[in-house]
Amino acid sequence: MEFEVSYQLDDEQQFWDELDDIVAARCQSHGLIDDALRSYFAFVSNYKGDYLHTEYDIARCSLKLLESALFSAHKEYVRRQIIYSLLEEDSPDTLHLIVALLLFDGRDNEITFEMMNEEGVFLRLVELIYERKDDDAGLHRMLLELLYEMSRIQRLRLQDLILIEDDFVQYLFKVIEGLSDDVNDPYHYPIIRVLLILNEQYMVSAHDPGPDQAPTTKVTNKVIRVLSARGTAFKTFGENIILLLNRESETSLQLLILKLLYLLFTTPSTYEYFYTNDLHVLVDVMIRNLLDLPLSAGPLRHTYLRVLYPLLAHTQLKHPPHYKKDELLRLLTMMTASGGLMEHHFGAVDETTKRLVGRCVCVPWLKDDDRLEPGEEEGRGPKVATRKLLDVEIPSGMASSLSVVEVTTQRERPGVLTGSRQREEDQGKQDGLEETRPQRSDDDNGMHEERLEAGGITILQETSPFEVEGEA
């Protein structure tokens, strides 16, 4: 089927009607499919400036093809032809549509992203992001999203990772710095996620090599290398990933952030990459999240603890005044408590948690001597808690050589959200309010408190038990 793109349309509805006709073609040969696809791309590109003004319009146009009989009957062939078009096309308008098709199709069908990896699309996306940065902003943002989505569901080819240049990574950091005055800028999130997924791919290559990777093949982590050499010029990125960890509920993205933090806190040249105030915020976030994680989130809790140790041991936090020292000791005590409300909150203490908590509490500035502070009772208080935690048997070598492997291999399917005790309790309270409305007196406003005290941390059931000082 051939379409004459010089045809003059009278209005937008005619555009959509003609597009419906193009994707409704019944093609019985590859040649006819190719003709229909050429007509589709030529027609949409020709009228993009007239009728496709928003991302919604681009998405609607893409779904016209993806939901058509043409695509349904020849999925594999059409996908491959679209991928080949991405490798060869130069027109920004046509590229925008091609990238949208692959992004929307791949999100529902991972085989599309796998096919892209097989065909060497990764480096083409890197090239387009870097060399076509002055093209349409919507296209540039969608290229970033496509690179992230295809990279987070599979291992990238080693030869592709090797060919990433430092200049490309620096460019991404520079864009974030240029947008530092507006954290809501739509570029922030996609670029940060690309840097996070690149770091994970480098970690996987180094610590969990694939069966086809030669043991002698070493790949330099370009993200860490750039931050090691020029971290002082790219501080905004650090601020943003802490902000993102504070807000993010998707488990896979939390893990991506934690993996990068782990490397930053275990690489001497990046020990002090973050501003001290940002480290204080990070400690607050980690305390809150460790309290908030549900019982089923054991592996994620372990990852937080693996990051917590180098954060406390290697960064500026080791210098006085020691931030949240008592709160950290109380939290660690609670996490290894047996029986009672603490075990109900954190569940039975597994050996991995004991080992990781024991490692954290042996950070020199968290350790105390045996003297009790004035007014501190025997058997209670943070110093007593520290001594109890030190009874845990800890392997020699505080930074376990297995930790980096465990952090690297910890993964979760995209889209899975981390459970939250706070959200569950808030929902339970809301459900309870819908079932019954208790009478309220003027003095207590109907509030009922259940107070839980452990090691000095007080949890009020009527308010959020996971609020951290300085957090709303």
Short mmCIF file of C-alpha atoms in Angstrom, two decimals:
data_model
loop_
_atom_site.label_atom_id
_atom_site.label_comp_id
_atom_site.label_asym_id
_atom_site.label_seq_id
_atom_site.Cartn_x
_atom_site.Cartn_y
_atom_site.Cartn_z
CA MET A 1 0.00 0.00 0.00
CA GLU A 2 1.45 3.36 -1.01
CA PHE A 3 0.25 6.68 0.43
CA GLU A 4 0.75 10.00 -1.32
CA VAL A 5 2.01 12.25 1.47
CA SER A 6 1.42 15.40 -0.58
CA TYR A 7 -2.31 14.90 -0.07
CA GLN A 8 -3.80 17.99 1.60
CA LEU A 9 -5.82 17.35 4.74
CA ASP A 10 -8.68 19.62 5.73
CA ASP A 11 -8.70 19.04 9.49
CA GLU A 12 -7.32 16.92 12.34
CA GLN A 13 -10.11 14.36 12.16
CA GLN A 14 -9.18 13.60 8.59
CA PHE A 15 -5.60 13.01 9.72
CA TRP A 16 -6.72 10.35 12.20
CA ASP A 17 -9.11 8.80 9.68
CA GLU A 18 -6.37 8.47 7.08
CA LEU A 19 -4.02 7.01 9.68
CA ASP A 20 -6.62 4.39 10.56
CA ASP A 21 -6.81 3.41 6.89
CA ILE A 22 -3.04 3.00 6.65
CA VAL A 23 -2.67 0.71 9.70
CA ALA A 24 -5.74 -1.32 8.68
CA ALA A 25 -3.91 -2.69 5.62
CA ARG A 26 -4.04 -6.48 5.19
CA CYS A 27 -0.56 -7.46 4.09
CA GLN A 28 0.31 -10.97 2.97
CA SER A 29 3.96 -10.43 2.14
CA HIS A 30 6.96 -8.69 3.62
CA GLY A 31 7.01 -6.32 0.67
CA LEU A 32 3.45 -5.17 1.38
CA ILE A 33 4.25 -4.78 5.08
CA ASP A 34 7.25 -2.62 4.19
CA ASP A 35 5.06 -0.46 1.96
CA ALA A 36 2.50 0.01 4.74
CA LEU A 37 5.19 0.95 7.27
CA ARG A 38 6.77 3.43 4.86
CA SER A 39 3.37 5.00 4.29
CA TYR A 40 2.76 5.19 8.04
CA PHE A 41 6.07 6.88 8.83
CA ALA A 42 5.95 9.22 5.84
CA PHE A 43 2.37 10.28 6.52
CA VAL A 44 2.87 10.92 10.24
CA SER A 45 6.19 12.72 9.75
CA ASN A 46 4.72 14.94 7.07
CA TYR A 47 1.86 16.12 9.29
CA LYS A 48 3.52 15.94 12.72
CA GLY A 49 3.93 19.69 12.93
CA ASP A 50 0.27 20.25 12.09
CA TYR A 51 -1.52 17.68 14.25
CA LEU A 52 0.88 16.13 16.81
CA HIS A 53 1.59 18.84 19.35
CA THR A 54 1.84 16.92 22.64
CA GLU A 55 3.31 13.70 24.01
CA TYR A 56 -0.25 12.40 24.20
CA ASP A 57 -0.62 12.89 20.46
CA ILE A 58 2.62 10.98 19.83
CA ALA A 59 1.44 8.17 22.10
CA ARG A 60 -1.95 8.02 20.41
CA CYS A 61 -0.30 7.85 17.02
CA SER A 62 1.97 5.02 18.17
CA LEU A 63 -0.88 3.01 19.63
CA LYS A 64 -2.72 3.25 16.32
CA LEU A 65 -0.04 0.99 14.85
CA LEU A 66 0.61 -1.19 17.90
CA GLU A 67 -3.09 -2.03 18.25
CA SER A 68 -3.66 -2.53 14.53
CA ALA A 69 -4.30 -5.73 12.60
CA LEU A 70 -1.09 -5.05 10.67
CA PHE A 71 1.00 -5.25 13.84
CA SER A 72 -0.96 -8.10 15.44
CA ALA A 73 -0.51 -10.35 12.42
CA HIS A 74 3.22 -9.70 11.92
CA LYS A 75 4.63 -8.62 15.31
CA GLU A 76 8.14 -10.01 15.06
CA TYR A 77 8.73 -8.75 11.53
CA VAL A 78 7.27 -5.29 12.20
CA ARG A 79 9.31 -4.92 15.41
CA ARG A 80 12.51 -5.79 13.62
CA GLN A 81 11.77 -3.37 10.78
CA ILE A 82 11.14 -0.57 13.28
CA ILE A 83 14.45 -1.38 15.00
CA TYR A 84 16.28 -1.29 11.66
CA SER A 85 14.65 2.09 10.99
CA LEU A 86 16.02 3.40 14.30
CA LEU A 87 19.52 2.32 13.30
CA GLU A 88 19.32 4.17 9.97
CA GLU A 89 16.85 7.07 10.31
CA ASP A 90 18.05 10.66 10.68
CA SER A 91 14.87 12.73 10.53
CA PRO A 92 13.94 13.99 14.04
CA ASP A 93 10.21 13.74 13.32
CA THR A 94 10.45 10.13 12.15
CA LEU A 95 12.87 9.23 14.97
CA HIS A 96 10.40 10.58 17.52
CA LEU A 97 7.73 8.22 16.28
CA ILE A 98 10.10 5.23 16.02
CA VAL A 99 11.37 5.73 19.57
CA ALA A 100 7.81 6.08 20.88
CA LEU A 101 6.77 2.83 19.18
CA LEU A 102 9.69 0.89 20.67
CA LEU A 103 9.20 2.42 24.12
CA PHE A 104 5.47 1.72 24.38
CA ASP A 105 5.74 -1.74 22.85
CA GLY A 106 8.75 -2.69 24.98
CA ARG A 107 7.06 -1.72 28.23
CA ASP A 108 4.37 -4.30 27.53
CA ASN A 109 6.57 -6.81 25.72
CA GLU A 110 10.16 -7.17 26.95
CA ILE A 111 11.03 -9.18 23.86
CA THR A 112 11.20 -5.85 22.03
CA PHE A 113 13.95 -4.58 24.33
CA GLU A 114 15.77 -7.91 24.04
CA MET A 115 15.60 -7.69 20.26
CA MET A 116 16.99 -4.14 20.43
CA ASN A 117 19.94 -5.38 22.49
CA GLU A 118 20.63 -8.16 20.00
CA GLU A 119 20.66 -5.69 17.11
CA GLY A 120 23.09 -3.29 18.80
CA VAL A 121 20.62 -0.49 19.44
CA PHE A 122 22.19 0.58 22.75
CA LEU A 123 25.12 2.42 21.19
CA ARG A 124 22.80 3.99 18.63
CA LEU A 125 20.73 5.43 21.48
CA VAL A 126 23.88 6.73 23.18
CA GLU A 127 24.87 8.38 19.90
CA LEU A 128 21.47 9.99 19.40
CA ILE A 129 21.28 11.25 23.00
CA TYR A 130 24.74 12.79 22.79
CA GLU A 131 24.89 14.07 19.22
CA ARG A 132 21.25 15.07 18.71
CA LYS A 133 20.80 16.93 22.01
CA ASP A 134 19.72 20.09 20.22
CA ASP A 135 16.80 18.38 18.47
CA ASP A 136 13.24 18.32 19.79
CA ALA A 137 13.22 18.16 23.61
CA GLY A 138 10.42 15.58 23.61
CA LEU A 139 12.48 13.29 21.37
CA HIS A 140 15.57 13.70 23.56
CA ARG A 141 13.65 12.85 26.73
CA MET A 142 12.07 9.81 25.09
CA LEU A 143 15.49 8.58 23.92
CA LEU A 144 16.66 8.71 27.54
CA GLU A 145 13.60 6.78 28.68
CA LEU A 146 14.08 4.14 25.98
CA LEU A 147 17.74 3.62 26.88
CA TYR A 148 16.81 3.22 30.55
CA GLU A 149 13.93 0.83 29.94
CA MET A 150 15.86 -1.48 27.61
CA SER A 151 18.85 -1.54 29.97
CA ARG A 152 17.07 -2.32 33.22
CA ILE A 153 15.51 -5.62 32.13
CA GLN A 154 18.62 -7.33 30.77
CA ARG A 155 22.40 -7.52 30.75
CA LEU A 156 23.88 -5.22 28.12
CA ARG A 157 26.50 -6.50 25.73
CA LEU A 158 30.03 -6.17 27.06
CA GLN A 159 31.29 -4.66 23.82
CA ASP A 160 28.69 -1.91 24.15
CA LEU A 161 29.69 -1.00 27.71
CA ILE A 162 33.35 -0.83 26.75
CA LEU A 163 32.62 1.71 24.00
CA ILE A 164 30.82 4.23 26.22
CA GLU A 165 33.02 7.33 26.40
CA ASP A 166 33.69 9.43 29.49
CA ASP A 167 32.46 12.44 27.51
CA PHE A 168 28.97 10.95 27.28
CA VAL A 169 28.77 10.33 31.03
CA GLN A 170 30.11 13.82 31.76
CA TYR A 171 27.54 15.27 29.40
CA LEU A 172 24.72 13.65 31.41
CA PHE A 173 26.10 15.06 34.65
CA LYS A 174 26.45 18.50 33.07
CA VAL A 175 22.82 18.51 31.96
CA ILE A 176 21.74 17.83 35.55
CA GLU A 177 23.94 20.68 36.78
CA GLY A 178 22.37 22.97 34.19
CA LEU A 179 18.92 22.12 35.52
CA SER A 180 19.85 22.45 39.18
CA ASP A 181 17.50 25.37 39.77
CA ASP A 182 14.43 23.31 38.88
CA VAL A 183 14.13 19.84 40.43
CA ASN A 184 10.80 19.40 38.66
CA ASP A 185 12.33 19.79 35.22
CA PRO A 186 11.28 16.75 33.15
CA TYR A 187 14.91 16.08 32.20
CA HIS A 188 16.06 15.45 35.77
CA TYR A 189 14.39 12.09 36.31
CA PRO A 190 15.23 10.41 32.95
CA ILE A 191 18.89 11.46 33.07
CA ILE A 192 19.38 10.36 36.67
CA ARG A 193 17.85 6.98 35.88
CA VAL A 194 20.18 6.52 32.90
CA LEU A 195 23.22 7.18 35.09
CA LEU A 196 21.91 4.77 37.73
CA ILE A 197 21.31 1.98 35.24
CA LEU A 198 24.72 2.48 33.64
CA ASN A 199 26.31 2.10 37.07
CA GLU A 200 24.39 -1.12 37.67
CA GLN A 201 25.46 -2.52 34.30
CA TYR A 202 29.10 -1.79 35.14
CA MET A 203 28.69 -3.47 38.54
CA VAL A 204 27.12 -6.54 36.98
CA SER A 205 29.93 -6.79 34.46
CA ALA A 206 32.57 -6.51 37.20
CA HIS A 207 31.06 -8.66 39.94
CA ASP A 208 28.56 -10.95 38.22
CA PRO A 209 30.08 -11.60 34.78
CA GLY A 210 28.10 -13.44 32.16
CA PRO A 211 29.04 -16.89 30.84
CA ASP A 212 30.55 -15.41 27.65
CA GLN A 213 32.70 -12.83 29.47
CA ALA A 214 36.39 -13.73 29.69
CA PRO A 215 37.71 -13.59 33.28
CA THR A 216 40.48 -11.23 32.19
CA THR A 217 38.08 -8.72 30.62
CA LYS A 218 37.81 -5.68 32.87
CA VAL A 219 35.38 -2.85 32.25
CA THR A 220 35.93 0.51 33.94
CA ASN A 221 32.88 1.95 35.64
CA LYS A 222 32.68 5.29 33.83
CA VAL A 223 30.09 6.70 36.25
CA ILE A 224 32.36 6.19 39.26
CA ARG A 225 35.42 7.28 37.30
CA VAL A 226 33.84 10.60 36.34
CA LEU A 227 32.64 11.26 39.90
CA SER A 228 36.08 10.31 41.26
CA ALA A 229 37.79 12.79 38.96
CA ARG A 230 35.24 15.61 38.82
CA GLY A 231 32.75 14.95 41.60
CA THR A 232 33.02 18.47 42.98
CA ALA A 233 31.60 19.79 39.70
CA PHE A 234 28.60 17.46 39.80
CA LYS A 235 27.17 17.83 43.29
CA THR A 236 23.59 18.33 42.09
CA PHE A 237 23.39 14.71 41.02
CA GLY A 238 24.21 13.61 44.56
CA GLU A 239 21.55 15.86 46.05
CA ASN A 240 18.99 14.52 43.61
CA ILE A 241 19.58 10.81 44.20
CA ILE A 242 19.08 11.32 47.94
CA LEU A 243 15.88 13.23 47.20
CA LEU A 244 14.81 10.43 44.87
CA LEU A 245 15.52 7.73 47.47
CA ASN A 246 13.40 9.70 49.91
CA ARG A 247 10.44 9.71 47.53
CA GLU A 248 10.76 6.53 45.48
CA SER A 249 8.43 3.58 46.15
CA GLU A 250 9.54 1.33 43.27
CA THR A 251 11.85 -1.33 44.67
CA SER A 252 14.02 -1.68 41.58
CA LEU A 253 14.82 2.04 41.53
CA GLN A 254 15.60 2.07 45.25
CA LEU A 255 18.07 -0.74 44.60
CA LEU A 256 19.68 1.18 41.75
CA ILE A 257 20.25 4.15 44.06
CA LEU A 258 21.58 1.97 46.87
CA LYS A 259 24.02 0.25 44.51
CA LEU A 260 25.52 3.56 43.46
CA LEU A 261 25.66 4.79 47.06
CA TYR A 262 27.47 1.60 48.05
CA LEU A 263 30.17 2.17 45.45
CA LEU A 264 30.53 5.84 46.33
CA PHE A 265 30.98 5.00 50.04
CA THR A 266 33.45 2.17 49.38
CA THR A 267 35.61 4.03 46.83
CA PRO A 268 38.19 6.21 48.64
CA SER A 269 38.14 8.97 46.03
CA THR A 270 34.36 9.44 46.49
CA TYR A 271 34.08 8.99 50.26
CA GLU A 272 33.32 12.69 50.62
CA TYR A 273 31.47 13.29 47.36
CA PHE A 274 28.31 14.40 49.18
CA TYR A 275 27.85 17.56 51.18
CA THR A 276 27.65 16.86 54.92
CA ASN A 277 24.10 18.22 55.13
CA ASP A 278 23.06 15.83 52.36
CA LEU A 279 24.55 12.95 54.35
CA HIS A 280 22.43 14.02 57.31
CA VAL A 281 19.34 13.84 55.11
CA LEU A 282 20.43 10.42 53.87
CA VAL A 283 20.78 9.13 57.44
CA ASP A 284 17.26 10.38 58.20
CA VAL A 285 15.91 8.66 55.10
CA MET A 286 17.65 5.38 55.91
CA ILE A 287 16.40 5.35 59.50
CA ARG A 288 12.86 5.99 58.34
CA ASN A 289 12.98 3.42 55.55
CA LEU A 290 14.49 0.71 57.75
CA LEU A 291 11.64 1.26 60.20
CA ASP A 292 9.04 1.41 57.44
CA LEU A 293 9.97 -1.68 55.42
CA PRO A 294 7.51 -4.58 55.78
CA LEU A 295 8.56 -8.02 56.98
CA SER A 296 8.61 -9.32 53.41
CA ALA A 297 11.32 -6.84 52.37
CA GLY A 298 14.23 -8.71 53.96
CA PRO A 299 16.60 -8.53 50.95
CA LEU A 300 15.98 -4.79 50.54
CA ARG A 301 16.57 -4.28 54.28
CA HIS A 302 19.87 -6.14 53.96
CA THR A 303 20.90 -3.85 51.11
CA TYR A 304 20.14 -0.76 53.19
CA LEU A 305 22.31 -2.17 55.99
CA ARG A 306 25.13 -2.95 53.57
CA VAL A 307 25.10 0.69 52.47
CA LEU A 308 24.72 2.01 56.01
CA TYR A 309 28.05 0.60 57.19
CA PRO A 310 30.35 2.42 54.71
CA LEU A 311 28.17 5.52 54.99
CA LEU A 312 28.91 5.68 58.73
CA ALA A 313 32.49 4.42 58.57
CA HIS A 314 33.98 6.27 55.60
CA THR A 315 32.25 9.62 55.06
CA GLN A 316 32.32 12.92 56.93
CA LEU A 317 29.84 11.39 59.39
CA LYS A 318 32.77 9.83 61.24
CA HIS A 319 33.83 13.29 62.41
CA PRO A 320 32.22 15.03 65.42
CA PRO A 321 29.57 16.07 66.06
CA HIS A 322 28.23 12.60 65.32
CA TYR A 323 24.83 12.92 63.66
CA LYS A 324 21.93 10.85 65.09
CA LYS A 325 24.29 8.58 67.03
CA ASP A 326 21.75 7.60 69.69
CA GLU A 327 18.95 7.14 67.14
CA LEU A 328 21.13 4.85 65.05
CA LEU A 329 22.09 2.73 68.05
CA ARG A 330 18.48 2.43 69.11
CA LEU A 331 17.42 1.43 65.61
CA LEU A 332 20.13 -1.23 65.41
CA THR A 333 19.13 -2.53 68.84
CA MET A 334 15.52 -2.79 67.76
CA MET A 335 16.44 -4.67 64.59
CA THR A 336 18.17 -7.44 66.55
CA ALA A 337 15.74 -7.63 69.50
CA SER A 338 14.16 -10.99 70.28
CA GLY A 339 10.58 -11.34 71.40
CA GLY A 340 7.98 -8.73 72.23
CA LEU A 341 6.83 -5.85 70.11
CA MET A 342 10.21 -5.36 68.45
CA GLU A 343 10.18 -8.86 67.00
CA HIS A 344 6.58 -8.30 65.93
CA HIS A 345 7.69 -5.17 64.08
CA PHE A 346 10.87 -6.52 62.43
CA GLY A 347 10.14 -10.24 62.44
CA ALA A 348 12.44 -13.03 63.53
CA VAL A 349 16.06 -11.92 63.31
CA ASP A 350 17.93 -13.81 60.59
CA GLU A 351 21.67 -14.43 60.63
CA THR A 352 22.34 -12.00 57.78
CA THR A 353 20.64 -9.16 59.64
CA LYS A 354 22.60 -9.99 62.80
CA ARG A 355 25.87 -9.93 60.89
CA LEU A 356 25.11 -6.68 59.05
CA VAL A 357 23.85 -4.92 62.17
CA GLY A 358 26.92 -6.11 64.06
CA ARG A 359 29.15 -4.67 61.36
CA CYS A 360 27.38 -1.29 61.56
CA VAL A 361 27.59 -1.05 65.33
CA CYS A 362 31.34 -1.68 65.22
CA VAL A 363 31.87 1.60 63.40
CA PRO A 364 34.33 3.29 65.79
CA TRP A 365 32.28 6.39 66.53
CA LEU A 366 29.21 4.33 67.39
CA LYS A 367 31.14 2.27 69.93
CA ASP A 368 31.27 3.47 73.53
CA ASP A 369 33.22 2.54 76.59
CA ASP A 370 31.59 0.74 79.50
CA ARG A 371 30.94 3.85 81.55
CA LEU A 372 27.31 4.87 81.93
CA GLU A 373 26.28 8.45 81.52
CA PRO A 374 24.89 10.17 84.62
CA GLY A 375 21.28 9.11 85.05
CA GLU A 376 21.60 6.15 82.68
CA GLU A 377 20.14 3.02 84.22
CA GLU A 378 21.91 -0.30 84.24
CA GLY A 379 20.54 -2.43 81.40
CA ARG A 380 19.07 0.48 79.47
CA GLY A 381 20.25 3.26 77.19
CA PRO A 382 22.31 3.51 74.01
CA LYS A 383 25.62 2.52 75.57
CA VAL A 384 24.16 -0.64 77.02
CA ALA A 385 22.55 -1.30 73.64
CA THR A 386 25.95 -0.98 72.00
CA ARG A 387 27.53 -3.52 74.33
CA LYS A 388 24.71 -5.97 73.69
CA LEU A 389 25.11 -5.60 69.95
CA LEU A 390 28.83 -6.19 70.24
CA ASP A 391 28.05 -9.64 71.59
CA VAL A 392 27.08 -10.62 68.03
CA GLU A 393 29.79 -12.71 66.44
CA ILE A 394 31.16 -10.85 63.43
CA PRO A 395 33.47 -12.33 60.80
CA SER A 396 36.95 -10.88 60.56
CA GLY A 397 37.24 -8.10 58.01
CA MET A 398 34.51 -5.55 58.55
CA ALA A 399 33.84 -4.91 54.87
CA SER A 400 32.86 -8.38 53.74
CA SER A 401 34.16 -9.26 50.31
CA LEU A 402 30.76 -10.79 49.61
CA SER A 403 28.89 -7.53 50.22
CA VAL A 404 29.64 -5.99 46.85
CA VAL A 405 28.48 -9.17 45.11
CA GLU A 406 25.32 -9.29 47.21
CA VAL A 407 24.57 -5.65 46.48
CA THR A 408 25.26 -6.13 42.77
CA THR A 409 23.04 -9.19 42.32
CA GLN A 410 20.07 -7.86 44.30
CA ARG A 411 17.32 -7.17 41.76
CA GLU A 412 13.58 -6.72 41.52
CA ARG A 413 11.18 -6.74 38.61
CA PRO A 414 10.38 -3.24 37.26
CA GLY A 415 7.12 -1.86 38.56
CA VAL A 416 7.12 -3.74 41.89
CA LEU A 417 6.45 -1.27 44.70
CA THR A 418 8.06 -1.54 48.11
CA GLY A 419 5.52 -2.14 50.86
CA SER A 420 5.13 0.52 53.53
CA ARG A 421 3.95 -0.02 57.07
CA GLN A 422 2.92 3.61 57.19
CA ARG A 423 0.73 3.33 54.10
CA GLU A 424 -0.78 0.09 55.37
CA GLU A 425 -1.55 1.63 58.77
CA ASP A 426 -2.97 4.78 57.19
CA GLN A 427 -5.19 2.65 54.99
CA GLY A 428 -6.26 0.56 57.96
CA LYS A 429 -7.15 3.67 59.89
CA GLN A 430 -9.14 4.99 56.95
CA ASP A 431 -11.00 1.68 56.63
CA GLY A 432 -11.71 1.75 60.36
CA LEU A 433 -13.05 5.28 60.14
CA GLU A 434 -15.41 4.22 57.39
CA GLU A 435 -16.74 1.37 59.54
CA THR A 436 -17.19 3.30 62.79
CA ARG A 437 -16.86 6.88 63.99
CA PRO A 438 -15.89 6.97 67.73
CA GLN A 439 -17.23 9.76 69.94
CA ARG A 440 -14.72 12.46 70.72
CA SER A 441 -14.28 14.44 73.91
CA ASP A 442 -13.13 18.03 73.92
CA ASP A 443 -9.94 17.24 75.86
CA ASP A 444 -8.56 14.37 73.80
CA ASN A 445 -10.19 15.05 70.42
CA GLY A 446 -10.96 11.33 70.15
CA MET A 447 -7.29 10.43 69.84
CA HIS A 448 -6.16 7.04 71.06
CA GLU A 449 -2.47 6.42 71.52
CA GLU A 450 -0.66 3.14 71.80
CA ARG A 451 2.84 3.94 72.99
CA LEU A 452 5.72 1.66 72.12
CA GLU A 453 9.09 2.33 73.70
CA ALA A 454 12.30 0.51 72.88
CA GLY A 455 15.79 1.76 73.46
CA GLY A 456 14.48 5.31 73.69
CA ILE A 457 12.57 5.32 70.36
CA THR A 458 8.89 6.05 70.86
CA ILE A 459 6.32 4.99 68.28
CA LEU A 460 2.85 6.51 68.51
CA GLN A 461 0.33 4.44 66.64
CA GLU A 462 -1.98 7.39 66.07
CA THR A 463 0.76 9.29 64.26
CA SER A 464 3.30 8.11 61.72
CA PRO A 465 5.79 5.80 63.45
CA PHE A 466 8.25 6.46 60.70
CA GLU A 467 8.67 10.20 60.78
CA VAL A 468 12.27 11.24 61.19
CA GLU A 469 13.31 14.55 62.61
CA GLY A 470 13.42 17.05 59.80
CA GLU A 471 11.02 15.07 57.63
CA ALA A 472 7.41 16.00 57.06
#
